[in-house]
Structures are given as C-alpha cells and as structure tokens.
Backbone as a printed PyTorch tensor [residue, N CA C, xyz], in Angstrom:
tensor([[[-20.6890,   0.7320,  -7.9900],
         [-19.2430,   1.0490,  -8.2740],
         [-18.3600,  -0.3080,  -8.2700]],

        [[-18.4320,  -0.9960,  -7.1440],
         [-17.6020,  -2.2970,  -7.1350],
         [-18.7170,  -3.4260,  -7.2320]],

        [[-18.1660,  -4.5960,  -7.5660],
         [-19.0220,  -5.7380,  -7.8020],
         [-19.5400,  -6.2040,  -6.4740]],

        [[-20.6500,  -6.8780,  -6.5110],
         [-21.2120,  -7.3100,  -5.2600],
         [-20.2570,  -8.3840,  -4.6170]],

        [[-20.0750,  -8.1720,  -3.3570],
         [-19.1890,  -9.0290,  -2.6040],
         [-17.7040,  -8.5540,  -2.4250]],

        [[-17.4600,  -7.5710,  -3.0720],
         [-16.0900,  -7.0710,  -3.1900],
         [-15.5600,  -6.6250,  -1.7630]],

        [[-16.4820,  -5.9460,  -1.0400],
         [-16.0710,  -5.4810,   0.3270],
         [-15.7730,  -6.7180,   1.2060]],

        [[-16.6520,  -7.6490,   1.2160],
         [-16.4760,  -8.9190,   2.0400],
         [-15.1270,  -9.6850,   1.6450]],

        [[-14.8990,  -9.7040,   0.3100],
         [-13.7820, -10.4640,  -0.2290],
         [-12.4500,  -9.6820,   0.3440]],

        [[-12.4690,  -8.3520,   0.2050],
         [-11.3670,  -7.5560,   0.6750],
         [-11.0900,  -7.7290,   2.0410]],

        [[-12.0630,  -7.6420,   2.9190],
         [-11.8630,  -7.7570,   4.2760],
         [-11.3260,  -9.1910,   4.6880]],

        [[-11.8690, -10.2720,   4.0090],
         [-11.3970, -11.6180,   4.2990],
         [ -9.8980, -11.6870,   3.8310]],

        [[ -9.6670, -11.2100,   2.6670],
         [ -8.2850, -11.3000,   2.1440],
         [ -7.2840, -10.5840,   3.0190]],

        [[ -7.7270,  -9.3290,   3.5440],
         [ -6.8000,  -8.6630,   4.4140],
         [ -6.4950,  -9.3190,   5.6780]],

        [[ -7.4660, -10.1340,   6.2470],
         [ -7.2950, -11.0100,   7.4410],
         [ -6.3250, -12.1030,   7.0630]],

        [[ -6.4520, -12.7550,   5.8560],
         [ -5.4560, -13.8030,   5.5480],
         [ -4.1180, -13.2830,   5.3530]],

        [[ -3.9050, -12.1780,   4.7180],
         [ -2.5980, -11.6340,   4.6740],
         [ -1.9980, -11.3600,   5.9110]],

        [[ -2.7460, -10.7340,   6.8510],
         [ -2.2660, -10.4600,   8.2790],
         [ -1.7700, -11.7350,   8.8740]],

        [[ -2.6500, -12.8560,   8.8210],
         [ -2.3190, -14.0720,   9.5230],
         [ -1.1360, -14.7290,   8.8250]],

        [[ -0.8820, -14.5380,   7.5040],
         [  0.2450, -15.0690,   6.8140],
         [  1.5210, -14.4250,   7.2740]],

        [[  1.3610, -13.1580,   7.7050],
         [  2.4870, -12.3830,   8.0340],
         [  2.7110, -12.5570,   9.6190]],

        [[  1.9200, -13.3000,  10.3060],
         [  2.1610, -13.5500,  11.7520],
         [  1.5220, -12.4950,  12.5430]],

        [[  0.5670, -11.8350,  11.9570],
         [ -0.1780, -10.7500,  12.6630],
         [ -1.4750, -11.1920,  13.1440]],

        [[ -2.1200, -10.4370,  14.0580],
         [ -3.5010, -10.7250,  14.5030],
         [ -4.4010, -10.2030,  13.3360]],

        [[ -5.6510, -10.6220,  13.3320],
         [ -6.4720, -10.2440,  12.1800],
         [ -6.8380,  -8.8070,  12.0620]],

        [[ -6.7250,  -8.0450,  13.2730],
         [ -6.9940,  -6.7190,  13.2640],
         [ -5.8290,  -5.7640,  13.4400]],

        [[ -4.6120,  -6.3950,  13.4470],
         [ -3.3950,  -5.6520,  13.5880],
         [ -3.0630,  -4.6710,  12.5800]],

        [[ -2.5110,  -3.5930,  12.8020],
         [ -2.1240,  -2.5030,  11.7880],
         [ -1.2200,  -3.3290,  10.7860]],

        [[ -1.3820,  -2.9830,   9.4740],
         [ -0.6060,  -3.7110,   8.4520],
         [  0.4830,  -2.5980,   7.9030]],

        [[  1.7710,  -2.9640,   8.1390],
         [  2.8730,  -2.0580,   7.6800],
         [  2.9560,  -2.2720,   6.1270]],

        [[  2.8170,  -1.1220,   5.4380],
         [  2.7410,  -1.1640,   4.0440],
         [  4.0960,  -1.6690,   3.3880]],

        [[  5.2390,  -1.4720,   4.0510],
         [  6.4890,  -1.8640,   3.6350],
         [  6.6290,  -3.4260,   3.7220]],

        [[  6.1460,  -3.9900,   4.7820],
         [  6.0420,  -5.4410,   5.0690],
         [  5.0730,  -6.2060,   4.0120]],

        [[  4.0270,  -5.4850,   3.7970],
         [  2.9760,  -5.9040,   2.8190],
         [  3.5910,  -6.0760,   1.4100]],

        [[  4.2880,  -4.7960,   1.0020],
         [  4.8640,  -4.7770,  -0.3510],
         [  5.8660,  -5.9560,  -0.5710]],

        [[  6.6940,  -6.1570,   0.4330],
         [  7.7150,  -7.2560,   0.4450],
         [  7.0210,  -8.6010,   0.2470]],

        [[  6.0290,  -8.8230,   1.0940],
         [  5.2950, -10.1090,   0.9940],
         [  4.6320, -10.3940,  -0.2760]],

        [[  4.1480,  -9.4000,  -0.9880],
         [  3.5160,  -9.6610,  -2.2760],
         [  4.3620,  -9.3840,  -3.4040]],

        [[  5.6480,  -9.0950,  -3.1850],
         [  6.5920,  -8.8690,  -4.2650],
         [  6.5320,  -7.5590,  -5.0390]],

        [[  6.1450,  -6.5300,  -4.3170],
         [  6.0760,  -5.1890,  -4.9310],
         [  7.2910,  -4.3430,  -4.4270]],

        [[  7.9860,  -3.7820,  -5.4350],
         [  9.1080,  -2.9650,  -5.1290],
         [  8.6400,  -1.4790,  -4.8910]],

        [[  8.9560,  -1.0360,  -3.7590],
         [  8.6310,   0.3780,  -3.3860],
         [  9.7420,   1.4030,  -3.9160]],

        [[  9.3810,   2.4100,  -4.3910],
         [ 10.4080,   3.5620,  -4.7800],
         [ 10.1360,   4.7470,  -4.0230]],

        [[ 11.1430,   5.4790,  -3.8830],
         [ 11.0350,   6.8340,  -3.3930],
         [ 10.9310,   7.7490,  -4.5900]],

        [[ 10.3630,   9.0280,  -4.5320],
         [ 10.2670,   9.8140,  -5.7270],
         [ 11.6300,  10.0570,  -6.4010]],

        [[ 12.7380,  10.1040,  -5.5120],
         [ 14.1050,  10.2370,  -6.1550],
         [ 14.5250,   9.1250,  -7.0020]],

        [[ 13.9410,   7.9540,  -6.8520],
         [ 14.2270,   6.7750,  -7.5320],
         [ 13.5530,   6.6310,  -8.9220]],

        [[ 12.6160,   7.5100,  -9.2040],
         [ 11.7930,   7.3510, -10.3850],
         [ 12.4460,   7.9350, -11.4500]],

        [[ 12.8090,   7.1850, -12.6370],
         [ 13.5540,   7.7380, -13.7440],
         [ 12.8470,   8.8550, -14.3110]],

        [[ 13.5510,   9.9070, -14.6770],
         [ 12.9460,  11.0480, -15.4600],
         [ 12.1610,  11.9800, -14.6320]],

        [[ 11.9210,  11.7300, -13.3580],
         [ 11.1480,  12.6220, -12.5430],
         [ 11.9850,  13.8220, -12.0650]],

        [[ 11.5090,  14.9710, -12.4170],
         [ 12.2960,  16.2200, -12.1860],
         [ 12.4170,  16.4020, -10.6380]],

        [[ 13.4180,  17.0450, -10.2240],
         [ 13.6960,  17.3860,  -8.8930],
         [ 12.5940,  18.1860,  -8.2810]],

        [[ 12.0320,  19.2620,  -9.1110],
         [ 10.9170,  19.8840,  -8.6210],
         [  9.6720,  19.0230,  -8.2240]],

        [[  9.4090,  18.1290,  -9.1300],
         [  8.1830,  17.2500,  -8.9390],
         [  8.4650,  16.3700,  -7.7660]],

        [[  9.6220,  15.8190,  -7.7010],
         [ 10.0470,  14.9050,  -6.5390],
         [  9.9100,  15.6970,  -5.2110]],

        [[ 10.4200,  16.9400,  -5.1880],
         [ 10.2390,  17.7760,  -3.9030],
         [  8.8100,  18.0240,  -3.5910]],

        [[  7.9570,  18.2730,  -4.6180],
         [  6.5160,  18.5150,  -4.3120],
         [  5.8500,  17.2470,  -3.8260]],

        [[  6.2280,  16.1050,  -4.3300],
         [  5.6230,  14.8540,  -3.8500],
         [  5.9990,  14.6550,  -2.3810]],

        [[  7.2580,  14.8630,  -2.0430],
         [  7.6830,  14.6350,  -0.6650],
         [  7.1570,  15.6990,   0.4280]],

        [[  7.0370,  16.9600,  -0.0820],
         [  6.6180,  18.0280,   0.8510],
         [  5.1530,  18.2670,   0.8000]],

        [[  4.5790,  18.4710,  -0.4270],
         [  3.1590,  18.9030,  -0.5260],
         [  2.1900,  17.8330,  -0.5680]],

        [[  2.6680,  16.6350,  -0.9890],
         [  1.6910,  15.5280,  -1.1620],
         [  2.1700,  14.2010,  -0.4000]],

        [[  2.9220,  14.3900,   0.6710],
         [  3.3900,  13.2330,   1.3350],
         [  2.2640,  12.2540,   1.8900]],

        [[  1.1500,  12.8560,   2.0310],
         [  0.0220,  11.9730,   2.5040],
         [ -0.7930,  11.2800,   1.4300]],

        [[ -0.3820,  11.4370,   0.1660],
         [ -1.0500,  10.8870,  -0.9230],
         [ -0.5080,   9.5180,  -1.2670]]])
C-alpha cells in the first residue's frame, strides 16, 4: 500500500517536527500548533463556503471525531 520506508520516514519526520516546535520527541502534537507551523489554515464547518447549515450541523454533531 505504501512505499517501502514510508513508516520510518513518517516517524522520523514527526520527531523532527516536534523538536522544531520545542516539544519532546514523544510529546503529544497539538493539531492546531502543527497546522500553524506548516502554514495550513484550519476552518470550522461554518466557515466552508456553500456548506449548508444541515451538513455543518451533522459534521459537528454526528461526525465530530472524523
């Protein structure tokens, strides 16, 4: 499914990111902090243009863990 070495590369990259953020290699990684560090803008469902209120509500209530 993934190329050989992908898992090792991913684990090493995750450690590098944590260290760059001043965290320990095994510290939990805050997704908001990570997004900011790599220049990714996070949106709430309410901020998605054209998303109906019904779908936004379902995302927040029924699929909040996704």
